[in-house]
Coordinates of C-alpha atoms and ligand atoms in Angstrom, one line a residue:
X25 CA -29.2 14.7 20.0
X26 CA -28.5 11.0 20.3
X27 CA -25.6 9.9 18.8
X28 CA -25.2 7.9 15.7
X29 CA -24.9 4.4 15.7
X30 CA -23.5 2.3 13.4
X31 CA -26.0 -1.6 13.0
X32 CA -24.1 -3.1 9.9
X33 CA -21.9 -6.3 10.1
X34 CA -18.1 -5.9 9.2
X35 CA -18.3 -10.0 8.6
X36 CA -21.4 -10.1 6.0
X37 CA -20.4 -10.4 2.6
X38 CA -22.7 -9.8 0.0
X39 CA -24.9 -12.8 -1.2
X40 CA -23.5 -15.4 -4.0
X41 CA -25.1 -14.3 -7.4
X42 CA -28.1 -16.1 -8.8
X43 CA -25.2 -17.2 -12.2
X44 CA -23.3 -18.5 -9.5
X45 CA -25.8 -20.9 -8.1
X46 CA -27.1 -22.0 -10.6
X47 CA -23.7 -22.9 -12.1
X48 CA -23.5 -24.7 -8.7
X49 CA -26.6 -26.4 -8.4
X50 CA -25.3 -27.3 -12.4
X51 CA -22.3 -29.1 -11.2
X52 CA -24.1 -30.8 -8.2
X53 CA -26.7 -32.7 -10.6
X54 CA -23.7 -33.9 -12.9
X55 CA -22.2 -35.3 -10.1
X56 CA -18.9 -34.6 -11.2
X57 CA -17.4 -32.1 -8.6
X58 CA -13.7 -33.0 -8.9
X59 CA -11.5 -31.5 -11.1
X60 CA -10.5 -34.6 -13.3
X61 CA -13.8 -36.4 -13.3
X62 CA -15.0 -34.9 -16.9
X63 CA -16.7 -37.0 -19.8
X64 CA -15.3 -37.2 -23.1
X65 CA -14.5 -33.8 -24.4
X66 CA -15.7 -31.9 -21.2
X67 CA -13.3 -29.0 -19.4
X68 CA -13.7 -29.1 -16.0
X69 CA -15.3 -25.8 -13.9
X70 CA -11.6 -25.7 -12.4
X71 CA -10.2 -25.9 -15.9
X72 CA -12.3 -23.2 -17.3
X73 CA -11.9 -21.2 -14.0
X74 CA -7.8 -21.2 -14.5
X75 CA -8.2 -20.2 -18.5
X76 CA -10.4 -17.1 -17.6
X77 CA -7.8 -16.4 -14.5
X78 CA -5.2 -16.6 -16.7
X79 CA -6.5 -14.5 -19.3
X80 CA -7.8 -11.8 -16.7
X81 CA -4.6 -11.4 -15.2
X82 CA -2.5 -11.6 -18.3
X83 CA -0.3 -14.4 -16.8
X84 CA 0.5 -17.4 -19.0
X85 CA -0.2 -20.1 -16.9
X86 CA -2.3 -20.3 -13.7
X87 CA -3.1 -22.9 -11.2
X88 CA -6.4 -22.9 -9.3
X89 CA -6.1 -24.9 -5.9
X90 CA -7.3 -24.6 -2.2
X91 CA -6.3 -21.8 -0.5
X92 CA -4.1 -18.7 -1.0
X93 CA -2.0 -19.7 1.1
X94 CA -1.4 -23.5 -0.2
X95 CA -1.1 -21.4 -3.5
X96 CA 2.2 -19.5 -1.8
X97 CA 3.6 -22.9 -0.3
X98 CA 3.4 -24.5 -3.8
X99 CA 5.2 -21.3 -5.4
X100 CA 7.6 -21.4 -3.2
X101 CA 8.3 -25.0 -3.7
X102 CA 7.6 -24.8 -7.3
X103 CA 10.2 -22.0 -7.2
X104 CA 12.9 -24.5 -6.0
X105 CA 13.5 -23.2 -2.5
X106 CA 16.1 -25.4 -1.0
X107 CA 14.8 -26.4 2.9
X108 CA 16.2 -24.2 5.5
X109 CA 16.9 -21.4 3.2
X110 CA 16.1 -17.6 4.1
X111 CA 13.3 -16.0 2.4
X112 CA 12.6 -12.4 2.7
X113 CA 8.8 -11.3 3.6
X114 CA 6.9 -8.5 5.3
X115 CA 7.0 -8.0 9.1
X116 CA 2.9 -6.7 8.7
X117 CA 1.2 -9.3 7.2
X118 CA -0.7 -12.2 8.0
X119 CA -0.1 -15.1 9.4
X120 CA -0.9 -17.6 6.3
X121 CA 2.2 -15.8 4.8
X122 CA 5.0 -17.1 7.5
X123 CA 2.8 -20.3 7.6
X124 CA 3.7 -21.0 3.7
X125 CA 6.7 -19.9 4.0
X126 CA 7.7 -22.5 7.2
X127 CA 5.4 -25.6 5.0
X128 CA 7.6 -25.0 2.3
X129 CA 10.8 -25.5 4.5
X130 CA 12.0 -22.3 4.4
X131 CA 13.6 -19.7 6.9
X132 CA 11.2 -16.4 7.1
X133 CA 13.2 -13.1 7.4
X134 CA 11.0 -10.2 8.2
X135 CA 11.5 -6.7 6.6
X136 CA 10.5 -3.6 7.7
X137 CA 7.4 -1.5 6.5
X138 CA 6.9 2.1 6.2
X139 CA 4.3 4.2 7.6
X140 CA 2.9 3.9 4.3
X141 CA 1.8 0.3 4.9
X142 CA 4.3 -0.9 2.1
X143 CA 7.5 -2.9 2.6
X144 CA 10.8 -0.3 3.5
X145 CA 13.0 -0.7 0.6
X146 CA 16.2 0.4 2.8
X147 CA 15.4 -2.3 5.2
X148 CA 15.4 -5.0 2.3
X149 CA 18.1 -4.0 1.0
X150 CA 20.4 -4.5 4.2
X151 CA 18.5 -7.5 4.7
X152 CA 19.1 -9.2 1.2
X153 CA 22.5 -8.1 2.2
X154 CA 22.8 -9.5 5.5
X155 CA 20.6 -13.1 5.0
X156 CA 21.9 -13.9 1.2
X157 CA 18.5 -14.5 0.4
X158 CA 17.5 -15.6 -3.2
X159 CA 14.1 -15.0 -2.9
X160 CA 11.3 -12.0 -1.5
X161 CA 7.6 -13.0 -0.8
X162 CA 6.1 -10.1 -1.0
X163 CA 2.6 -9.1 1.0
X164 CA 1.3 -6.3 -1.1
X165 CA -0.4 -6.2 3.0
X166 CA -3.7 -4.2 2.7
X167 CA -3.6 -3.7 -0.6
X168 CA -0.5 -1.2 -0.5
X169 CA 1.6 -1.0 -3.5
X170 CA 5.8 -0.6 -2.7
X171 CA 6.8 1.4 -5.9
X172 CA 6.9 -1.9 -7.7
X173 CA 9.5 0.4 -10.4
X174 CA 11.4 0.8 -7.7
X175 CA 11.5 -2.9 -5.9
X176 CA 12.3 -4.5 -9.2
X177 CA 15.3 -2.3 -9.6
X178 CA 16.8 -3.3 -6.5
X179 CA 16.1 -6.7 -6.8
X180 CA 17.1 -6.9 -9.9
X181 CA 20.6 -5.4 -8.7
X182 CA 20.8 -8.2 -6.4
X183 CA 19.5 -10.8 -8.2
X184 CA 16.8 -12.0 -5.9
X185 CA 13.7 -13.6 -7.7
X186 CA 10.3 -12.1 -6.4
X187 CA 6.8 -13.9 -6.0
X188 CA 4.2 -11.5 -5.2
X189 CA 0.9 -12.9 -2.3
X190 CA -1.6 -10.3 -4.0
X191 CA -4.7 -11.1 -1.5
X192 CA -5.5 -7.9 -1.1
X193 CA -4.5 -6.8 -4.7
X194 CA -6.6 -8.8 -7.1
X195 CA -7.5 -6.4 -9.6
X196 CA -5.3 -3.8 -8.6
X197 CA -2.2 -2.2 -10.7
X198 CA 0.7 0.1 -10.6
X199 CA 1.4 2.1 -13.5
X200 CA -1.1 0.7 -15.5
X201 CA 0.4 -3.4 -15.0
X202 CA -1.7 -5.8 -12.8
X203 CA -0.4 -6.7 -9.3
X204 CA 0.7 -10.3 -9.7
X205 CA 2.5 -9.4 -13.2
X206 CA 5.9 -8.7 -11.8
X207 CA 7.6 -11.4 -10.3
X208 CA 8.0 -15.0 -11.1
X209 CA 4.8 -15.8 -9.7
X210 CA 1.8 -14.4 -8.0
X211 CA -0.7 -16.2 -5.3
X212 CA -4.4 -15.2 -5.0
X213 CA -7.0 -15.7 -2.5
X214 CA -10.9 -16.5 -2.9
X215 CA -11.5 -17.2 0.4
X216 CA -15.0 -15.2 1.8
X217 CA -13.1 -12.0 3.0
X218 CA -11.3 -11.2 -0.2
X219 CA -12.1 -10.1 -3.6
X220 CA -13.9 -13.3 -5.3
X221 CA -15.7 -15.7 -2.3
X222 CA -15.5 -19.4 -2.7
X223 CA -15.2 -20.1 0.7
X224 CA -11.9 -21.4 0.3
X225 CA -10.0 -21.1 -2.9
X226 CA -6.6 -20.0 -4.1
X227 CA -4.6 -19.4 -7.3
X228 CA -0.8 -18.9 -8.8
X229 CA -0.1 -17.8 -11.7
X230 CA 3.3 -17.9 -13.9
X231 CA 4.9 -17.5 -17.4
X232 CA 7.6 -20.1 -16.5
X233 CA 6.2 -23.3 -17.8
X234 CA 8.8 -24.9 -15.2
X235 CA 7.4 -23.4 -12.0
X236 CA 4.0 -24.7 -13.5
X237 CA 4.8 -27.9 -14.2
X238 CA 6.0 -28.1 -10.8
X239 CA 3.0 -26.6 -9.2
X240 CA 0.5 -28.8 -11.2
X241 CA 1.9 -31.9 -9.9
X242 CA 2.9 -30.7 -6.1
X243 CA -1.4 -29.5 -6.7
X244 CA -1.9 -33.2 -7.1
X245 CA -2.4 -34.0 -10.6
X246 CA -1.4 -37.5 -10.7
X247 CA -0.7 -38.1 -14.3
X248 CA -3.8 -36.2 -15.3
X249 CA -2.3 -32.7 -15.8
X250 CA -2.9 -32.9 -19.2
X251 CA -6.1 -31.7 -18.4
X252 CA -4.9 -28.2 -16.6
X253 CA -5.5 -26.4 -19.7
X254 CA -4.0 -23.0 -18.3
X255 CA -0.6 -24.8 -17.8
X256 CA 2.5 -25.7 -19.7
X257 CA 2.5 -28.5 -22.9
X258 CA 3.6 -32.0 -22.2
X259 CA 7.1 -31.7 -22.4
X260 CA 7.3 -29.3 -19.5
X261 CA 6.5 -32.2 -17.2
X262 CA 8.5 -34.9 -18.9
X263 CA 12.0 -34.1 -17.0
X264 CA 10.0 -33.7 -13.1
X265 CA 6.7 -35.3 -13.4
X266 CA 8.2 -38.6 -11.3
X267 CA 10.4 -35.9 -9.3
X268 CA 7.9 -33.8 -8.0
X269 CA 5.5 -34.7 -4.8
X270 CA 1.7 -35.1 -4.8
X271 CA 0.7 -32.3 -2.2
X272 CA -3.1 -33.0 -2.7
X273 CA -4.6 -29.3 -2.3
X274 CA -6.4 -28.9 -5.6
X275 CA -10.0 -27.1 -6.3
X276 CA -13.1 -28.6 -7.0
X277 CA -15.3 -28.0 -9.7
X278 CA -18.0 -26.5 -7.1
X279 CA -15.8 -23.9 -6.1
X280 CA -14.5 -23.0 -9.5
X281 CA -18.5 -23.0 -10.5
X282 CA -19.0 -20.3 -8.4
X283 CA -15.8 -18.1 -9.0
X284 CA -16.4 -17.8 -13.2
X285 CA -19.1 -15.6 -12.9
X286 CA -17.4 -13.9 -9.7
X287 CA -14.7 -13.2 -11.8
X288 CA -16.3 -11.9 -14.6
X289 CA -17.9 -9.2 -12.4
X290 CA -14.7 -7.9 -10.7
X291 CA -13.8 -5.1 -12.3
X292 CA -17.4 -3.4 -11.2
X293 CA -16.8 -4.9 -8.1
X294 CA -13.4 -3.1 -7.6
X295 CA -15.3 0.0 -8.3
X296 CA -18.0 -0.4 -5.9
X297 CA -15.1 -1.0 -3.2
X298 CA -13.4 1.9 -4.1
X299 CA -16.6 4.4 -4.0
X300 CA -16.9 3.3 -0.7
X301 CA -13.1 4.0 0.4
X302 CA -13.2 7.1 -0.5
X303 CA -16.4 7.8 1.0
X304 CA -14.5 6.8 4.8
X305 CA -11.1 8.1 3.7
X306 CA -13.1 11.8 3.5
X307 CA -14.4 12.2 6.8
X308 CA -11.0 10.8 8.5
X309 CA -8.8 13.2 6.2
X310 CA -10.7 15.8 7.7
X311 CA -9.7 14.5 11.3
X312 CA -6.9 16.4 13.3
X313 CA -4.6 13.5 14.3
X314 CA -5.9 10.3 12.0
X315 CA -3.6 9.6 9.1
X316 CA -4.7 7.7 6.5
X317 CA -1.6 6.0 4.1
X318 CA -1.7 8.5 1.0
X319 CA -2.2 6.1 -2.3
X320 CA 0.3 7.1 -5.3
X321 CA -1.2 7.9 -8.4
X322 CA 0.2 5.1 -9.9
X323 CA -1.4 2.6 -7.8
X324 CA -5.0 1.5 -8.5
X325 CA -6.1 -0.2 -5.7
X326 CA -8.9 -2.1 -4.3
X327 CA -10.8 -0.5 -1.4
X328 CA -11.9 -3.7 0.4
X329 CA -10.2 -2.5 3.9
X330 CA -9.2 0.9 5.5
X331 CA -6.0 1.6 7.3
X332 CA -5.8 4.7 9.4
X333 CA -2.5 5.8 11.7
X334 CA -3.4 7.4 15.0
X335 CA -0.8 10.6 16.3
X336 CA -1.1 9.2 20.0
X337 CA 1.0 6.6 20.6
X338 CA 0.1 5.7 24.2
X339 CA -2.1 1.8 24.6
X340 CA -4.4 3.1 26.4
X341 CA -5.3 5.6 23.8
X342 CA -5.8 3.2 21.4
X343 CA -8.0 0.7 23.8
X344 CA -10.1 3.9 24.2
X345 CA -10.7 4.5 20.8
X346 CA -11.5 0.7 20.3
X347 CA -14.4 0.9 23.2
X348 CA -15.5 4.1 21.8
X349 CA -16.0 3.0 18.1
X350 CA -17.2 -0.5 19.6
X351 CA -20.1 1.4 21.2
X352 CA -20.9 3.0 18.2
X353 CA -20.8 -0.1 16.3
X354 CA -17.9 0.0 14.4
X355 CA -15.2 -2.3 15.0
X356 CA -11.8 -1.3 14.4
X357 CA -8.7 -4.0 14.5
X358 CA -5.6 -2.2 16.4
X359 CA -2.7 -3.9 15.0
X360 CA -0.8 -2.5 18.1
X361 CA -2.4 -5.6 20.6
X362 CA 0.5 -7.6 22.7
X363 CA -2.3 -10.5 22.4
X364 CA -3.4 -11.6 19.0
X365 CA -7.0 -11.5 18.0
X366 CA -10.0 -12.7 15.1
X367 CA -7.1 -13.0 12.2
X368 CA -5.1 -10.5 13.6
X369 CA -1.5 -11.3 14.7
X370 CA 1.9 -9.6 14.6
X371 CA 5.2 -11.0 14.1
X372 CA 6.4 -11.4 17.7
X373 CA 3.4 -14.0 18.1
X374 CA 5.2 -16.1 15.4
X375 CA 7.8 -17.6 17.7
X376 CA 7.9 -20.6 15.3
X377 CA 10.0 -18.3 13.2
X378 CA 11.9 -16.6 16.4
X379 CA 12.2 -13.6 17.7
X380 CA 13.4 -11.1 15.0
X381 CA 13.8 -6.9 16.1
X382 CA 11.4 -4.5 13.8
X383 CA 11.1 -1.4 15.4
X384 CA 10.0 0.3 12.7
X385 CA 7.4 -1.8 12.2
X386 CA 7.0 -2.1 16.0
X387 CA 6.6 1.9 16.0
X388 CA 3.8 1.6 13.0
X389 CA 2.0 -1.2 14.4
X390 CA 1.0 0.6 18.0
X391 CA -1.0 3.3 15.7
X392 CA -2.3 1.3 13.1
X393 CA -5.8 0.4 13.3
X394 CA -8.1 -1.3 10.3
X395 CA -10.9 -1.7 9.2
X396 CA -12.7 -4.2 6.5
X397 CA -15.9 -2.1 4.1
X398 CA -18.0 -5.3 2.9
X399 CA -19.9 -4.3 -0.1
X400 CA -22.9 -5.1 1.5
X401 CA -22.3 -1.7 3.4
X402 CA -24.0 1.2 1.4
X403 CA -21.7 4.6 0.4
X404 CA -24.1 6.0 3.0
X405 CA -23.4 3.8 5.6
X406 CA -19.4 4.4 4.5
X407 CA -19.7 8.3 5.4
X408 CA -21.1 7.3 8.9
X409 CA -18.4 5.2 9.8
X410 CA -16.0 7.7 9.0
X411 CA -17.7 10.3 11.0
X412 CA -18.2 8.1 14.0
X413 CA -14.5 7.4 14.1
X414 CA -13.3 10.6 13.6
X415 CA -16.1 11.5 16.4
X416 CA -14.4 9.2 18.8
X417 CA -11.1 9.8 18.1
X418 CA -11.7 13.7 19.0
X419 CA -13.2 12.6 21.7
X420 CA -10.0 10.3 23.1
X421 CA -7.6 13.3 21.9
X422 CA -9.6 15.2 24.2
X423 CA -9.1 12.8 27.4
X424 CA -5.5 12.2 26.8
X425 CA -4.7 15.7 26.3
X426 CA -6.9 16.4 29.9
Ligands
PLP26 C1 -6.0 -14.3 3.4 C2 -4.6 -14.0 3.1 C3 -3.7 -15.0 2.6 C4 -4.1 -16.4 2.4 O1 -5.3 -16.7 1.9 P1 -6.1 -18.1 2.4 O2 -6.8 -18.3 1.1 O3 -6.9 -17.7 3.6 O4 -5.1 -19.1 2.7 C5 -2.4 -14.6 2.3 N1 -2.0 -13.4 2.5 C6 -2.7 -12.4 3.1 C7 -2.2 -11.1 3.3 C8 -4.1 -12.7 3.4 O5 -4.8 -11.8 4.0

């Protein structure tokens, strides 16, 4: 019998809703795609977009802008980190979360992850110690939870302030409390591969009217942010409205057209993803050798990406497994590459930040392979991928062990 092969596209993202364009084409005929351009009486798309964020994720305040990752610049800034100062992150991540990190003047110090894909709480903890940091980025990386009970306790210990890059966790929670609820502020992404596709897009979201205030104007409001009606009331921006910089990185009302009805349809979404997780995560649990991170029961999460660890450690194991899969038509990421690839990096091809020693992570990394599931893939089409993974994996276990 021939073997299976996968013909799907691990880059096609489902098509933009009818609601959606036709809010677009809307906003097109008025004219009026940015932000503050609104006749008398008229929220914008991107006004409307942060009131419905805002109430979605429960957060007092939110910001559309950009990008997710001009969304964790501003926080940061808006935050008040002082240039050249340490800020704790995760070694596995991506690359936009050093990049904000370094644009907002900052100094990032990697921590350690566990071979459950979330950060390694020991490792923070001597490194809060030994950097003085004030402040922890967090990459919930994947959509892996830390126990966010336990994080919060041992930052609270140490008085460091979190903000949280949820990415991958829009729509997720632990214990029943929306990733993006704990710390001081949270940072989304819409761009295409995430949960809600405008393209490009971003959001932060806060209870401190402060950090808002700051975030509003660093957005580039000009003296318009009276019109952000998820932010802060006028007096917030009285003491730092001439203080603050214009960093022009806002959203137009285009985008924002196009996320409301997006947004409104996550939840289903989320479950759709998840169905299709599932589906893959069977026929690898089955597999001797593949590991894939086990999810608490406290964590909901959002299935738009698989993560499996391989036992064989060797390169040329996992560059087998890649051109096996690859002929099969189903391409893995190997996080373990010395070269980096697509969006793929790792933290020793950041040398803007320097060299910084994570063997842990280093040891994680070499058997870590991933994997996005686009929802235009069936639940079907889920179940073969798994099998034809755990097909060639068997079949490079077999090889090595020759
Ligand atoms: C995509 C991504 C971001 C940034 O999002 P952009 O909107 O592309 O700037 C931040 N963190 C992680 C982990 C991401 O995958």
């Amino acid at each position: 019998m021939a073997e299976a092969v996968f013909k799907g596209s691990f880059t096609q993202q489902e098509p933009i809703g009818e609601a959606a364009i036709e809010a677009a084409v809307r906003v097109m005929r008025s004219g009026r795609l940015h932000r503050y351009n609104v006749v008398e009486g008229e929220v914008s798309e991107a006004a409307a977009l942060e009131q419905e964020f805002a109430a979605w994720q429960g957060a007092r305040y939110c910001l559309a802008c950009a990008s997710g990752g001009y969304a964790m610049h501003v926080a940061l800034r808006a935050w008040g980190l002082r240039p050249g100062e340490p800020v704790l992150t995760n070694a596995f991540t991506l690359s936009p979360v050093p990049g904000a990190i370094h644009n907002a003047g900052g100094r990032p110090v990697l921590v350690e992850t566990t071979e459950e894909l979330t950060l390694d709480l020991d490792d923070l903890a001597a490194k809060i110690e030994a950097s003085g940091a004030r402040l922890l980025l967090i990459s919930h990386m994947r959509g892996h939870l830390a126990d966010m009970h336990a994080l919060m306790a041992l930052l609270d210990r140490h008085g460091v302030a979190l903000i949280e890059d949820c990415a991958h966790t829009m729509g997720a929670l632990w214990d029943g409390r929306r990733s993006g609820s704990f710390g001081v502020a949270a940072c989304f992404s819409a761009q295409t591969y995430k949960h809600i596709n405008s393209g490009e897009g971003g959001f932060l979201t806060t209870d401190d009217p402060e950090l808002m205030a700051r975030a509003v104007i660093l957005s580039g409001s000009y003296m318009l942010y009276g019109r952000h009606s998820a932010g802060p009331p006028p007096e917030a921006y009285a003491e730092i409205r001439l203080d603050t910089p214009n960093c022009s990185g806002r959203m137009d009302n285009l985008r924002a057209a196009i996320l409301r009805p997006q947004l409104r349809d996550l939840d289903r979404q989320v479950g759709r993803w998840n169905e299709r997780y599932r589906a893959v995560e069977a026929e690898l649990a089955g597999a001797n050798g593949l590991n894939v991170p086990h999810r608490p029961p406290k964590e909901r999460f959002v299935g738009s990406s698989i993560q499996f660890l391989t036992t064989e450690v060797a390169p040329a194991a996992a560059q087998d497994l890649l051109a096996r899969c690859r002929a099969r038509g189903v391409e893995l990421k190997w996080f373990g590459a010395p070269e980096p690839q697509g969006y793929t990096s790792r933290h020793d091809s950041w040398r803007y930040i320097g060299r910084q020693a994570l063997p842990r992570t280093d040891a994680v990394l070499a058997r870590l392979f991933d994997m996005r599931l686009p929802l235009t893939f069936s639940v079907d089409d889920c179940r073969l991928i798994g099998r034809i993974i755990a097909e060639c994996h068997a079949l490079t276990a077999a090889r090595l062990a020759s």
